[in-house]
Structure formats: C-alpha cells, structure tokens
mmCIF file of C-alpha atoms and ligand atoms in Angstrom:
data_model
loop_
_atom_site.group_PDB
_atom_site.id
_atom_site.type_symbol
_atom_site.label_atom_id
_atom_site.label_comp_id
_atom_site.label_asym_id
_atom_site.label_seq_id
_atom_site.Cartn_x
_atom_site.Cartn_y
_atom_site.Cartn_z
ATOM 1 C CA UNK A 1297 0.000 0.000 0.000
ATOM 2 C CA UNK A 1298 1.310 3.279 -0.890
ATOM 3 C CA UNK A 1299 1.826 6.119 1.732
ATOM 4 C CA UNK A 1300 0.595 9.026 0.315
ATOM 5 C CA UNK A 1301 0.621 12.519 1.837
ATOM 6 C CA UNK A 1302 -2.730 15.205 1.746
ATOM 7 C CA UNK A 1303 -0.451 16.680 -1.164
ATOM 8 C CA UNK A 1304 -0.806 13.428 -3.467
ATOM 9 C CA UNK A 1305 3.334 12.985 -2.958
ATOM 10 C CA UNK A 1306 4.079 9.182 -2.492
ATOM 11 C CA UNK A 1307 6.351 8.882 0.232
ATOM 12 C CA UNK A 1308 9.368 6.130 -1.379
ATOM 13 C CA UNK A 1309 12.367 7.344 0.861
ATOM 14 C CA UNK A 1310 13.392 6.538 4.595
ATOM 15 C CA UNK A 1311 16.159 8.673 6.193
ATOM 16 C CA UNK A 1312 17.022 6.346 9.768
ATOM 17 C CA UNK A 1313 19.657 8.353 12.092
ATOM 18 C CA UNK A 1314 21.501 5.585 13.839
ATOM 19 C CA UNK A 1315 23.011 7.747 16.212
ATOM 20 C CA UNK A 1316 22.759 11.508 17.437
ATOM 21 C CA UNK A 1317 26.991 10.744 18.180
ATOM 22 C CA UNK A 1318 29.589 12.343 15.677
ATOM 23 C CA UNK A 1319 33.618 12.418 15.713
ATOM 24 C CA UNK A 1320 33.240 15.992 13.601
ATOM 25 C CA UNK A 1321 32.413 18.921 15.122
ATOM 26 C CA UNK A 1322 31.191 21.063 11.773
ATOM 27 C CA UNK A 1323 30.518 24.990 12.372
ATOM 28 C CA UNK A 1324 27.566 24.624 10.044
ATOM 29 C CA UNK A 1325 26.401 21.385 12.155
ATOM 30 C CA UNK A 1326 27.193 21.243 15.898
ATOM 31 C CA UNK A 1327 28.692 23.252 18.274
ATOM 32 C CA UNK A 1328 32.231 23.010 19.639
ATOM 33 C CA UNK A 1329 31.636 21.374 22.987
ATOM 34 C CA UNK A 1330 28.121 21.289 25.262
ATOM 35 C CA UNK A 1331 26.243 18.898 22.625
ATOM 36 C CA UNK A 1332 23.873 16.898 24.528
ATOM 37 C CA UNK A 1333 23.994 13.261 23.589
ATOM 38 C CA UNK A 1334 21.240 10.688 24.179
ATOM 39 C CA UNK A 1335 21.500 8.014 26.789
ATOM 40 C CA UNK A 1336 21.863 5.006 24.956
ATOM 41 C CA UNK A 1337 18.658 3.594 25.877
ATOM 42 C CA UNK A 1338 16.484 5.960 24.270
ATOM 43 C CA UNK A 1339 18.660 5.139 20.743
ATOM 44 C CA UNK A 1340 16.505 2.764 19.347
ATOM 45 C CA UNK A 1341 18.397 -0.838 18.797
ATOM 46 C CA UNK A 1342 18.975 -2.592 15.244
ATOM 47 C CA UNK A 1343 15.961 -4.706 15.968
ATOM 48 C CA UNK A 1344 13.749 -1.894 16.823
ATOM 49 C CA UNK A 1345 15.046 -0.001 13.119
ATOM 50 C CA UNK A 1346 14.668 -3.143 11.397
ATOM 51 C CA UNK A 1347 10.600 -3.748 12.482
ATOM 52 C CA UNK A 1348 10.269 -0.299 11.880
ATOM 53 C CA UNK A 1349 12.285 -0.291 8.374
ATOM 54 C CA UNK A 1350 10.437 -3.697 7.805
ATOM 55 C CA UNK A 1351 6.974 -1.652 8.156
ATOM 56 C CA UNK A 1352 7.951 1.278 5.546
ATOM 57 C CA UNK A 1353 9.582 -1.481 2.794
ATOM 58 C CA UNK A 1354 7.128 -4.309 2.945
ATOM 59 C CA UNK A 1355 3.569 -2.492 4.010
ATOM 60 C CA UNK A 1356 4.280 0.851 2.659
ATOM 61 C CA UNK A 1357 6.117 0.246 -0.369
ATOM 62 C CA UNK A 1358 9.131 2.708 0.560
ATOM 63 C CA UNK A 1359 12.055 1.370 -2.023
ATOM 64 C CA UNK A 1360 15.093 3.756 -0.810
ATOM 65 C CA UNK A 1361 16.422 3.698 3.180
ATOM 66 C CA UNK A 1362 19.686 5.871 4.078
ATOM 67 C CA UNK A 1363 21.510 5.506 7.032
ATOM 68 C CA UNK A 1364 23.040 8.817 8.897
ATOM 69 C CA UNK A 1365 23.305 10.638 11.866
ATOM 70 C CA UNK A 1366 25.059 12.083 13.576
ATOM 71 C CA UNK A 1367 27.746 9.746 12.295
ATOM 72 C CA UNK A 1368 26.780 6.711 11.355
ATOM 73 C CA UNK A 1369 29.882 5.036 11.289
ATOM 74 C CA UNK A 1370 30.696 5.523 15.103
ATOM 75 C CA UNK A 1371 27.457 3.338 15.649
ATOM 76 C CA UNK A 1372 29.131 -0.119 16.534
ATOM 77 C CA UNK A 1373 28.434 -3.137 14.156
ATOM 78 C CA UNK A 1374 26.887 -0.397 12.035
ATOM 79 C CA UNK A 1375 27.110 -3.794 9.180
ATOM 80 C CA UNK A 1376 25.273 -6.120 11.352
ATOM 81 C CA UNK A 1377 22.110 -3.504 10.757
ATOM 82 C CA UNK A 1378 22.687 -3.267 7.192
ATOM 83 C CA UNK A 1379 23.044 -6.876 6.759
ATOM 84 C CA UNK A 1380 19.840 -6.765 8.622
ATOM 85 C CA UNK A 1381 17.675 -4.073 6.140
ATOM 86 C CA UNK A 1382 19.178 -5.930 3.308
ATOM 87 C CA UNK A 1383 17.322 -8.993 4.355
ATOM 88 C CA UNK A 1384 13.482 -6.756 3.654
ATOM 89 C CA UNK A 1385 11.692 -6.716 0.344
ATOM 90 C CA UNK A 1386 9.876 -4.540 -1.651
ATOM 91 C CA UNK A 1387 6.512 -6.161 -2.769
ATOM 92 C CA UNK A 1388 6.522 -7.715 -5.884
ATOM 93 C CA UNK A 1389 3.152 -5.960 -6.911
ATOM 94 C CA UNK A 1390 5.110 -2.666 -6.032
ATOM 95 C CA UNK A 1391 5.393 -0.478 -8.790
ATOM 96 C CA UNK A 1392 8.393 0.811 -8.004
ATOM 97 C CA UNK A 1393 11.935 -0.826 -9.883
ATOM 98 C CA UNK A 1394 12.711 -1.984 -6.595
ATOM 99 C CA UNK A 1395 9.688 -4.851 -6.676
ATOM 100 C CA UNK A 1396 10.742 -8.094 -5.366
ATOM 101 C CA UNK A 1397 14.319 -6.760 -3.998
ATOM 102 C CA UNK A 1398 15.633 -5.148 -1.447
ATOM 103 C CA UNK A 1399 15.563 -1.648 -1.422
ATOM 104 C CA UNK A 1400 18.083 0.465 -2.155
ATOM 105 C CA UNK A 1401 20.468 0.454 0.937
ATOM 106 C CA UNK A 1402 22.849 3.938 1.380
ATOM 107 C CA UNK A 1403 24.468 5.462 4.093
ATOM 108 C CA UNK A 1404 25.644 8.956 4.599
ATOM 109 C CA UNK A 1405 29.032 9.636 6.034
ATOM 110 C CA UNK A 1406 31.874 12.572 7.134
ATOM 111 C CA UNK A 1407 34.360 9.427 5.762
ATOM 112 C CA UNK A 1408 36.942 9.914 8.519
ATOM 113 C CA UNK A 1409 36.410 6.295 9.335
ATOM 114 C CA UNK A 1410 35.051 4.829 6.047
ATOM 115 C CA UNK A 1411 38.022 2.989 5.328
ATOM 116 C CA UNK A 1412 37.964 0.355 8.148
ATOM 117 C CA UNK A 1413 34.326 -0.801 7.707
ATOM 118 C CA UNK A 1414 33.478 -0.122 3.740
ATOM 119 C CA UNK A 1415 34.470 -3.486 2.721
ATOM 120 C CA UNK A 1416 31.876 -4.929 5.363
ATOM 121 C CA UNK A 1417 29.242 -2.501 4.515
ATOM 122 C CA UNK A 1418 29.285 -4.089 0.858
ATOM 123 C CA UNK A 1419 29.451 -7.468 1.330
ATOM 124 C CA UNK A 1420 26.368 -7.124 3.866
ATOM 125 C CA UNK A 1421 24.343 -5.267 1.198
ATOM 126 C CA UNK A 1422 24.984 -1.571 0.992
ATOM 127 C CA UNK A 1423 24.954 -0.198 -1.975
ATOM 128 C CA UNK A 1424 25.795 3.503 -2.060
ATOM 129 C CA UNK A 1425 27.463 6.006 -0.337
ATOM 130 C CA UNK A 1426 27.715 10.397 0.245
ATOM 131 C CA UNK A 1427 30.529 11.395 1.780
ATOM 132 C CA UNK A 1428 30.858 14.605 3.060
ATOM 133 C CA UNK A 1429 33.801 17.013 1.190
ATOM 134 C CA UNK A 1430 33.546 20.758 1.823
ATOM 135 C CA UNK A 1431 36.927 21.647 0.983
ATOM 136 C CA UNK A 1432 40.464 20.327 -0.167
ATOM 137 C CA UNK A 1433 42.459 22.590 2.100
ATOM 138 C CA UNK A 1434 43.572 20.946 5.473
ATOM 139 C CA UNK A 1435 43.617 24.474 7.561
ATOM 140 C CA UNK A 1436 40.268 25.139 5.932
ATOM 141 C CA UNK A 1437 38.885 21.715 7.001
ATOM 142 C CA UNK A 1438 40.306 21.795 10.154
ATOM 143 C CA UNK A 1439 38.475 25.344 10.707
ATOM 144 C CA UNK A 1440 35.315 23.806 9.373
ATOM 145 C CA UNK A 1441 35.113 20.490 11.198
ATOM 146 C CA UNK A 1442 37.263 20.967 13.907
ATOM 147 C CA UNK A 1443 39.001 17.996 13.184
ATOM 148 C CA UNK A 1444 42.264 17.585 10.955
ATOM 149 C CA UNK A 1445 40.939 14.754 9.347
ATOM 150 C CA UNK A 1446 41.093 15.600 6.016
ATOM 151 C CA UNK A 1447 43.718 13.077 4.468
ATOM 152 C CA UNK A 1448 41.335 10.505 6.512
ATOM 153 C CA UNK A 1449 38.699 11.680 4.237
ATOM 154 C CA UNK A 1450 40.377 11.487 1.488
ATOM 155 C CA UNK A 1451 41.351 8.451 1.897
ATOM 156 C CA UNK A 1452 37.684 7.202 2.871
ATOM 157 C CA UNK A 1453 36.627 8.388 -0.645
ATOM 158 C CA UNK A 1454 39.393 6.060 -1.994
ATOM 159 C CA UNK A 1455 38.494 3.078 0.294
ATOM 160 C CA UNK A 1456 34.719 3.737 -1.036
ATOM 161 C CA UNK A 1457 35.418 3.038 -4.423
ATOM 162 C CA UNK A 1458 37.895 0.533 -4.244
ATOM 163 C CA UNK A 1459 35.304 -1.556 -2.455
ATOM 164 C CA UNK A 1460 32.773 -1.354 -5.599
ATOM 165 C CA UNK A 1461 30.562 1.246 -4.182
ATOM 166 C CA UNK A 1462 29.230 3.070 -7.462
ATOM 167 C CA UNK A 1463 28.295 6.319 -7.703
ATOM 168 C CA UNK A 1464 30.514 7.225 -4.755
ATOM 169 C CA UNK A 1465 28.831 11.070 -4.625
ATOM 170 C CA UNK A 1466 30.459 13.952 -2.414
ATOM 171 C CA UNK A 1467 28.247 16.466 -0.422
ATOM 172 C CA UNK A 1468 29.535 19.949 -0.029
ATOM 173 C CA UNK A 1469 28.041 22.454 2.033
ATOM 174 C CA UNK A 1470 28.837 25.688 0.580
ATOM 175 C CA UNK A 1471 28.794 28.934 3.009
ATOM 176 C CA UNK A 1472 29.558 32.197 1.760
ATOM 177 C CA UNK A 1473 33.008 33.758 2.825
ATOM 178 C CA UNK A 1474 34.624 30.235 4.546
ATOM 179 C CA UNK A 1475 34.861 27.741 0.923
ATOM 180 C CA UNK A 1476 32.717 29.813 -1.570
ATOM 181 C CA UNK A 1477 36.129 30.143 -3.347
ATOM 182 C CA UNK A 1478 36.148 26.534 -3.881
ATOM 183 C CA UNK A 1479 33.892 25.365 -5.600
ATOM 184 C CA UNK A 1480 35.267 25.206 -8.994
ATOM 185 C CA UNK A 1481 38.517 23.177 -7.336
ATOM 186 C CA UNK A 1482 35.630 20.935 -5.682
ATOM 187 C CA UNK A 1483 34.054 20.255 -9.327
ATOM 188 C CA UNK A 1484 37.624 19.654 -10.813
ATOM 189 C CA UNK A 1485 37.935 16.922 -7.878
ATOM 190 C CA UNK A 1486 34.793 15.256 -9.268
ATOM 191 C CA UNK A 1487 36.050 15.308 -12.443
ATOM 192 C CA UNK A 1488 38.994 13.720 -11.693
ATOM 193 C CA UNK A 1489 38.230 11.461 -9.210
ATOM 194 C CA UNK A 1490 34.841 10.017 -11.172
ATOM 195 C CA UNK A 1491 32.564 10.853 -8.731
ATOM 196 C CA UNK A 1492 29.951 13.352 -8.153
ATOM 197 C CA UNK A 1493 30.071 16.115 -6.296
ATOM 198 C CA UNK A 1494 26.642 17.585 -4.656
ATOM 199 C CA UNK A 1495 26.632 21.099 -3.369
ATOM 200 C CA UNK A 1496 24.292 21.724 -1.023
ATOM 201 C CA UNK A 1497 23.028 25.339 0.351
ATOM 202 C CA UNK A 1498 23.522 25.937 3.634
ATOM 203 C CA UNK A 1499 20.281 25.972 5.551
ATOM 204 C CA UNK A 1500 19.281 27.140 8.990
ATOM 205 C CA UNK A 1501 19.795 23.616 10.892
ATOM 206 C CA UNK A 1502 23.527 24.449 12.659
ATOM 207 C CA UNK A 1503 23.041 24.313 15.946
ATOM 208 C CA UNK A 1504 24.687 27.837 17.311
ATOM 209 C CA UNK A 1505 22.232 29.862 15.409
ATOM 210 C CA UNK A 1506 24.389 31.830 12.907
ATOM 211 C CA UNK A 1507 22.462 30.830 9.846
ATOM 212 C CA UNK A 1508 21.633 33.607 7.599
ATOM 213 C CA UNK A 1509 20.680 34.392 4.043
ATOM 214 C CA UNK A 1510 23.706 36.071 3.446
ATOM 215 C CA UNK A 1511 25.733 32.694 4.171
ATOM 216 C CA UNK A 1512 23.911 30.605 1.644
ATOM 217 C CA UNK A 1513 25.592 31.210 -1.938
ATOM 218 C CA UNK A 1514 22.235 30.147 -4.251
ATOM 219 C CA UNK A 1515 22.364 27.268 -6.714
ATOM 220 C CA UNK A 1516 22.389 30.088 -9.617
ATOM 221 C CA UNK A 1517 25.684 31.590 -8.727
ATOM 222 C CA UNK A 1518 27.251 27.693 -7.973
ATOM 223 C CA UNK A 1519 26.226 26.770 -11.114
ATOM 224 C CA UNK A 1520 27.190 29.846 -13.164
ATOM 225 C CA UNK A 1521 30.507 29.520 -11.339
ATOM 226 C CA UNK A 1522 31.623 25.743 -12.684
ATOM 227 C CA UNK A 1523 30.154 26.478 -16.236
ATOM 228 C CA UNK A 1524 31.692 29.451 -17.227
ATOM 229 C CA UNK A 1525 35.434 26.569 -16.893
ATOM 230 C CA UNK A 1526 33.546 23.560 -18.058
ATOM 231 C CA UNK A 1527 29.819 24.269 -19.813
ATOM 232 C CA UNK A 1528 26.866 22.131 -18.518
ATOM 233 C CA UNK A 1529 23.792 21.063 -19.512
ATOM 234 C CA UNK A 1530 20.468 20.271 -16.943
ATOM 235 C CA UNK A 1531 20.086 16.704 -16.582
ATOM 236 C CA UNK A 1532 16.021 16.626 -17.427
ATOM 237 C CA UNK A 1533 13.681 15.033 -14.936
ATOM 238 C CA UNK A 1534 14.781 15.490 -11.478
ATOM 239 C CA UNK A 1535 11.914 13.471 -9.824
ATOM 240 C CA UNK A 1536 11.753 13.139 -6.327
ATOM 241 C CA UNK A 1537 15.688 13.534 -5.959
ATOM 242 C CA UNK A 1538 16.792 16.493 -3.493
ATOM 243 C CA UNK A 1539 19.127 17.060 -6.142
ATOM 244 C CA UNK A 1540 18.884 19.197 -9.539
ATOM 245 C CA UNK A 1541 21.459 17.849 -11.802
ATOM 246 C CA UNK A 1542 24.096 19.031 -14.727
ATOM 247 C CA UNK A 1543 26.464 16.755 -16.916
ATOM 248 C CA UNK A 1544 29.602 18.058 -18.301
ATOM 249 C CA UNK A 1545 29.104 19.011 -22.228
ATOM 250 C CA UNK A 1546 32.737 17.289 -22.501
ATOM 251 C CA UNK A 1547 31.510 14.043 -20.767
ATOM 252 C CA UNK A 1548 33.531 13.967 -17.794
ATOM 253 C CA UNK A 1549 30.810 13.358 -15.385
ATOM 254 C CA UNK A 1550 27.667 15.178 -13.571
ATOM 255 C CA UNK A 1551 27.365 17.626 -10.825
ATOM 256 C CA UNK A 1552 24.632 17.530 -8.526
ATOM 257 C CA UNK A 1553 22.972 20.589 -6.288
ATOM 258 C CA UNK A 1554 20.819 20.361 -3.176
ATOM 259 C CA UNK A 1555 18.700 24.055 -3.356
ATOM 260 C CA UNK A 1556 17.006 24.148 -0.499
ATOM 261 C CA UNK A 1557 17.029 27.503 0.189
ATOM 262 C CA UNK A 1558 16.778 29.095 -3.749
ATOM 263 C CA UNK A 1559 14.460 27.057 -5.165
ATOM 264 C CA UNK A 1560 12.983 24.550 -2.993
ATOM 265 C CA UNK A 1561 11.899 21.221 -3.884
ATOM 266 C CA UNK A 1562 9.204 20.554 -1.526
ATOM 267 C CA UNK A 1563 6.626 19.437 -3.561
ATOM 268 C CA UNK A 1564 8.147 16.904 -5.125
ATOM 269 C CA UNK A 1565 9.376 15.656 -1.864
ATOM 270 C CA UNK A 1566 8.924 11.886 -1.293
ATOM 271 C CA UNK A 1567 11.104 11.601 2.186
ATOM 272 C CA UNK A 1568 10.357 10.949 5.774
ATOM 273 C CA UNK A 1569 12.998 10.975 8.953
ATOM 274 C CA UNK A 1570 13.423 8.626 11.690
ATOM 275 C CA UNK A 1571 15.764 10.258 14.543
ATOM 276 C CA UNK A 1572 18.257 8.179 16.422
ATOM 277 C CA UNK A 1573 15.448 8.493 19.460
ATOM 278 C CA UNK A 1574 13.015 6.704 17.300
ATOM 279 C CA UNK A 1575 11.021 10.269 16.726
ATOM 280 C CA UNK A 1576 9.148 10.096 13.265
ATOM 281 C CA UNK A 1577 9.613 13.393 11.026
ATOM 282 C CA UNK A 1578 7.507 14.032 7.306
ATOM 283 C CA UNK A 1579 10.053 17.189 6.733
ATOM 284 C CA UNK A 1580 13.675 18.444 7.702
ATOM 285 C CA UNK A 1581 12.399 21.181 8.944
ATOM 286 C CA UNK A 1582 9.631 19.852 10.796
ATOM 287 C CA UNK A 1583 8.476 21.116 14.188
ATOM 288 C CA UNK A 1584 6.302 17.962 15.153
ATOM 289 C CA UNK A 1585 7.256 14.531 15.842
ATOM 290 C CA UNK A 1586 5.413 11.314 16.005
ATOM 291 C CA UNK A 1587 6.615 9.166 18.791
ATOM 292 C CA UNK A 1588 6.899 5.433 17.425
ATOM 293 C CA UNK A 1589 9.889 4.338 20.166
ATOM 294 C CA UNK A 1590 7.123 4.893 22.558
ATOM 295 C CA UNK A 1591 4.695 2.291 20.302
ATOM 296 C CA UNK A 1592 8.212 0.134 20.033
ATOM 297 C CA UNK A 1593 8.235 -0.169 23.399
ATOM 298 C CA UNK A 1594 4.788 -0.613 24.985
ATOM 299 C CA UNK A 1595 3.396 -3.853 22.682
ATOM 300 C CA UNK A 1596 1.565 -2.249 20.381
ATOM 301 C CA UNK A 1597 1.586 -4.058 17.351
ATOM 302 C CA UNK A 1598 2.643 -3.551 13.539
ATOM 303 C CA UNK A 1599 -0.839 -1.705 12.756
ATOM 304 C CA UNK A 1600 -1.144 0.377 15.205
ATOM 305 C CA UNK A 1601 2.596 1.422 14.358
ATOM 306 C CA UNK A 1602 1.755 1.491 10.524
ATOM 307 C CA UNK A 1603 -1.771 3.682 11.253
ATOM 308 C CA UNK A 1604 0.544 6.135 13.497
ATOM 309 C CA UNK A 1605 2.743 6.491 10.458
ATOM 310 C CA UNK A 1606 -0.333 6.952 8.267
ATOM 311 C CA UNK A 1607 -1.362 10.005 10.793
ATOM 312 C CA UNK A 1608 1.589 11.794 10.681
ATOM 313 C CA UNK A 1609 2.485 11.311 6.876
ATOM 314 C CA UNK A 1610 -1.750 12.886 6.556
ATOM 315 C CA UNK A 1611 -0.551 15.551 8.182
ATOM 316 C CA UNK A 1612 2.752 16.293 6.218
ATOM 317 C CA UNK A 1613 2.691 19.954 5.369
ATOM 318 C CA UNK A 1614 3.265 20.859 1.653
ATOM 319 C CA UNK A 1615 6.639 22.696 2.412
ATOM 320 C CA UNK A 1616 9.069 24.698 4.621
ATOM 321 C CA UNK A 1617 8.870 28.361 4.898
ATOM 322 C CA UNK A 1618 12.604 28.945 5.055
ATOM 323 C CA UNK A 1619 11.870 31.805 2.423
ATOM 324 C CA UNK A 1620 8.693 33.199 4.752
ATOM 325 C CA UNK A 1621 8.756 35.654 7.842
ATOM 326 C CA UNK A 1622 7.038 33.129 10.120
ATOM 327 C CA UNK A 1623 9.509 30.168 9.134
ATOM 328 C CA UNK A 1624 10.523 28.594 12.759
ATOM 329 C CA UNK A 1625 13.829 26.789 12.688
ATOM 330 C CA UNK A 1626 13.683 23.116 14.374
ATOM 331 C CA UNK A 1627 14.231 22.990 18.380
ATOM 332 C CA UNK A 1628 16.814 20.048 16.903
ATOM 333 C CA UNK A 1629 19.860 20.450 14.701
ATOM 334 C CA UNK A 1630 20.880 18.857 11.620
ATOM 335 C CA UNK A 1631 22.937 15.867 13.699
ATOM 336 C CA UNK A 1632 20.688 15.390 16.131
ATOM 337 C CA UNK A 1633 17.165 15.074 13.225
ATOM 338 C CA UNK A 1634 19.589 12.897 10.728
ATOM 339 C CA UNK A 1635 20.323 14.792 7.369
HETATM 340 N N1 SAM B 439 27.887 12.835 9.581
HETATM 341 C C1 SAM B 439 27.472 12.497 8.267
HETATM 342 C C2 SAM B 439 28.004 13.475 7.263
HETATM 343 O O1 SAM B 439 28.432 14.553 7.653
HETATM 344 O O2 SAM B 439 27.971 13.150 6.065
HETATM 345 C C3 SAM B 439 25.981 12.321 8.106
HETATM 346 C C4 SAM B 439 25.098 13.295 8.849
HETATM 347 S S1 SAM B 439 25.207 14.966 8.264
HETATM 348 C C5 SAM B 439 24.070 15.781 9.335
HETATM 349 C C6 SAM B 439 24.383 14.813 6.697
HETATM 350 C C7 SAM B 439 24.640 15.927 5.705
HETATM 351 O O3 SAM B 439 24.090 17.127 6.200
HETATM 352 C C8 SAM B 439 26.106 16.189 5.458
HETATM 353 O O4 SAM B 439 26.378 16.152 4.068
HETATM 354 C C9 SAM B 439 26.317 17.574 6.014
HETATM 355 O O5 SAM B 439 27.294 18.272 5.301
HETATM 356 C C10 SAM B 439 24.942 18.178 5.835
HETATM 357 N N2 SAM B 439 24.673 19.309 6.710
HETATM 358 C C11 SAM B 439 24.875 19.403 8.041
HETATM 359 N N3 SAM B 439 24.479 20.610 8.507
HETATM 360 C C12 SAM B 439 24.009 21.304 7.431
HETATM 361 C C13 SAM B 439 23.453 22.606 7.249
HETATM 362 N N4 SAM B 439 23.284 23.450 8.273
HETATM 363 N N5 SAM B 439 23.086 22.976 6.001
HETATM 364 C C14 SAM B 439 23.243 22.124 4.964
HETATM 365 N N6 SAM B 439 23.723 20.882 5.071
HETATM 366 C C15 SAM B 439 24.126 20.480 6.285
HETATM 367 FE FE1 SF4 B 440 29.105 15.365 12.227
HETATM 368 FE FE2 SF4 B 440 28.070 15.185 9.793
HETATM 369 FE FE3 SF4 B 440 27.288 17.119 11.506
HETATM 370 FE FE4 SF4 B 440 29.727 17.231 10.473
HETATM 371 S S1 SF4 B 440 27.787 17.352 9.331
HETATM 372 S S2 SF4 B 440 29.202 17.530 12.635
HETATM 373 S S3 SF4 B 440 30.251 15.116 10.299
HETATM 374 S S4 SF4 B 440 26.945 14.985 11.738
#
C-alpha cells in the first residue's frame, strides 16, 4: 500500500539516524563542545530499526532507506544492521523498480572512518554512499570540522570506491566567505576522481544559530561559477531527488545541487525521517514529531505502528517556509534530526 501525503506525494524514501553521536564537530552542524547526547537507551536498537524499516519497505512500499546521523559510522556493528535491512523486500506488486528486492540500501558519512568498515558494509548489502567534502584545504577543514581529518577523508573516498561502491557522490556544504572560493577546485575533484560532487546550500539547521541568508551562496551563482570553466547542460527530470542535476558538455561526469534555500523542492518531496530516538519526522524542517519508540516499546503491534505512520504522513505539510517571515527553525539540529 502506498503512503501518500494530503499533497498526493508518495512517500518512497526513509532517512534512519543511527546515532545523534559524531567524531566531527562542523561549524555549520554542531557546536564546539556542550552537545547533549542521548542516553543510549532511548537510541533505538537494530531490531527496533529493522521492524520499523520492515513496516515502511514491505507495508508501505518505501524502495530507498539511508543511514546517517550524527555519524553513522561511530554506531558499533553499524554492518550487522545493514546486513539486517538488506534482508526486507519490496513487494513484488510494487510499482516501483525496486519490486521483489531489497531496497536500495545507502548510508551517509563525514568518511573519517570509512576505510575500516566499507568493505563490510558491501558485502552485507549496501549499496551507495555520500561522503561529506567541503573543501580540499587541510587548515580550511580543520576550521570547518574541527578535526584535521582531512587526508582521513580522502582516503575514505578512496576506500569507497575501491570496495565497488558506485556512484561514490560527495556532499559539499557551501557557506559564503569560509569555501565559496572553492567550488570550482571541488568540481575539478569530481572530475577527476569520477565521482559526483553535490553542493548543497547551507540551511538554517547548525546548531549555534548563525544561519543567515547572506551565508547561503544560491544554486544560480554555484552553477554559473563551474560552467563558465567547463559548460553544462540540466540533466532533465529530477523526480523526487533532493538534487537538480548538470552533466559536463565534454563528458567527464555530472554535478549535482541540493537548493534548499533558492528554489525549494518541496513538492516533489517523497522523504520521511526517523531520529536516532526513534522520533518520526515528514520534513527536515519539521516542528512535530510522532513518537513510534514509545509504540516500540509498549506492545503495540505492527498496525497500530503502521496507522501512526499513516497520521503523521496525513498531516505532512506541503513545504518549509525557510523563504517566509514566520519560518521557525527546528528545536533540533541537523545531527541530532539525521540529514
Ligand atoms: N555525519 C554524516 C556526514 O556529515 O555526512 C551524516 C550526517 S550529516 C548531518 C548529513 C549531511 O548534512 C552532510 O552532508 C552535512 O554536510 C549536511 N549538513 C549538516 N548541517 C548542514 C546545514 N546546516 N546545512 C546544509 N547541510 C548540512
Ligand atoms: Fe558530524 Fe556530519 Fe554534523 Fe559534520 S555534518 S558535525 S560530520 S553529523
């Protein structure tokens, strides 16, 4: 049965935080220090993601799930889980290409670590990855993330695709005045690397606050600024992707940008969130949860979970107001929702 929103937009795409936990500490993300982490027993366990997962494939028809977080790599066993969502099933009578397979298993990652579990990850099923890339300069990255990881990163880009993961894409949040000045050197590593590079517009999820229109450089100027080097042309048909595309007229591959904030995509938006707490979301920017740890943990059974996901996906609103004067932000921040 299909889960269809008030708007007529068939929900197909799970986002599951595995954890609210990260080993970055990006300015556009998470604060320095004070971050208030969940006790563990409010994350919800592999079995509890898996019924719930199981609920969305096989009842609801949803054909994509992608794993994040916080980081979803410093969740132990992180491949015992996706070994686990590998095992569900879209319906055959689905009409979605996924019918009769599993759906299409991806993760979301800062890469730092990517290296030591990416072989295990795709042997137990997974079968893409984003990893996070806002800039190739180590002093840069270290001001960005806090962390001078960046050869780690690099490195977890190279372990990605040496283990068969195809496309390997790159997220880059772009923010005016700290790596605006990079984003032609962060196409030219997607060209030469093979792999895609998404920019995405900064949007007001960081948890200190400082968001503001005058940090987010618009997909316009991003794209203007990569084809006056190397003309484009728009990849038709976007679909339900976040992502409006362009492939290089010279063939050397496609770039990818997330406009959240320019032109938003809302009404062609086919995702819902879980949180690491087990908090059910129809929208990033959401200011309502559903509680379904709470229905995890008291007995109730798989309908009374699946008509609880009904009720908040009829009640999905038909976009954010980032661009309005009564647009209020999330009381939670990108890590701790799961972007
Ligand atoms: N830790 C993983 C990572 O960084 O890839 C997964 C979780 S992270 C919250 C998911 C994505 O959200 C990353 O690509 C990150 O760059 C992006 N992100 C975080 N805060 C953002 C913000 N305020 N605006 C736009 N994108 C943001
Ligand atoms: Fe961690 Fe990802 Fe947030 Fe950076 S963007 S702090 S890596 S969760």
């Amino acid at each position: 049965m299909d889960l269809v929103d008030p708007f007529g937009r068939t929900i197909r795409d799970l986002r599951i935080s595995v954890t609210d936990r990260c080993n970055f500490r990006c300015t556009y993300c998470m604060p320095q220090e004070g971050m208030k982490w969940l006790p563990r027993s409010e994350v919800l366990s592999f079995e509890e993601i898996e019924r719930l997962s199981r609920i969305f494939v096989e009842r609801f028809e949803v054909d994509g799930l992608r794993l994040t977080g916080g980081e979803p790599t410093v969740r132990s066993h992180l491949p015992v889980l996706v070994h686990k969502l590998s095992g569900l099933r879209v319906p055959v009578s689905s009409r979605s290409p996924m019918a009769g397979k599993a759906p299409d298993l991806s993760v979301t990652t800062n890469g730092a670590t990517f290296r030591l579990v990416a072989e295990e990850l795709r042997i137990n099923g997974l079968q893409r990855v984003n990893i996070s890339l806002d800039t190739l300069k180590r002093d840069r990255f270290l001001q960005m993330t806090r962390r001078d990881e960046l050869f780690r990163v690099l490195d977890g880009i190279e372990a990605a695709k040496e283990a068969g993961f195809s496309p390997v894409k790159i997220n880059a949040v772009i923010e005016r005045g700290v790596n605006d000045d990079e984003i032609l050197d962060l196409a030219c590593f997607g060209r030469d690397r093979g792999v895609e590079v998404r920019f995405i517009e900064f949007m007001p999820l960081d948890a200190s606050g400082e968001w503001g229109r005058h940090k987010v450089v618009p997909q316009d100027e991003i794209v203007a600024n990569i084809a006056a080097v190397f003309p484009l042309e728009l990849v038709p048909a976007r679909g339900a992707a976040p992502a409006d595309r362009w492939r290089y007229v010279d063939g050397a591959g496609i770039i990818g940008v997330i406009p959240t904030v320019s032109h938003p995509f809302c009404g062609d938006c086919d995702r819902v969130r879980i949180t690491a707490d087990g908090q059910f979301r129809t929208c990033l920017f959401a200011t309502t949860e559903f509680d379904l740890r709470a229905l995890l943990r008291d007995g109730s059974d798989d309908d009374v979970i699946a008509a609880e996901i009904q009720r908040a996906v009829g009640l999905k609103w038909a976009g954010h107001q980032i661009n309005q004067v009564n647009f209020i932000r999330p009381a939670r921040s990108m890590s701790q929702i799961g972007g």
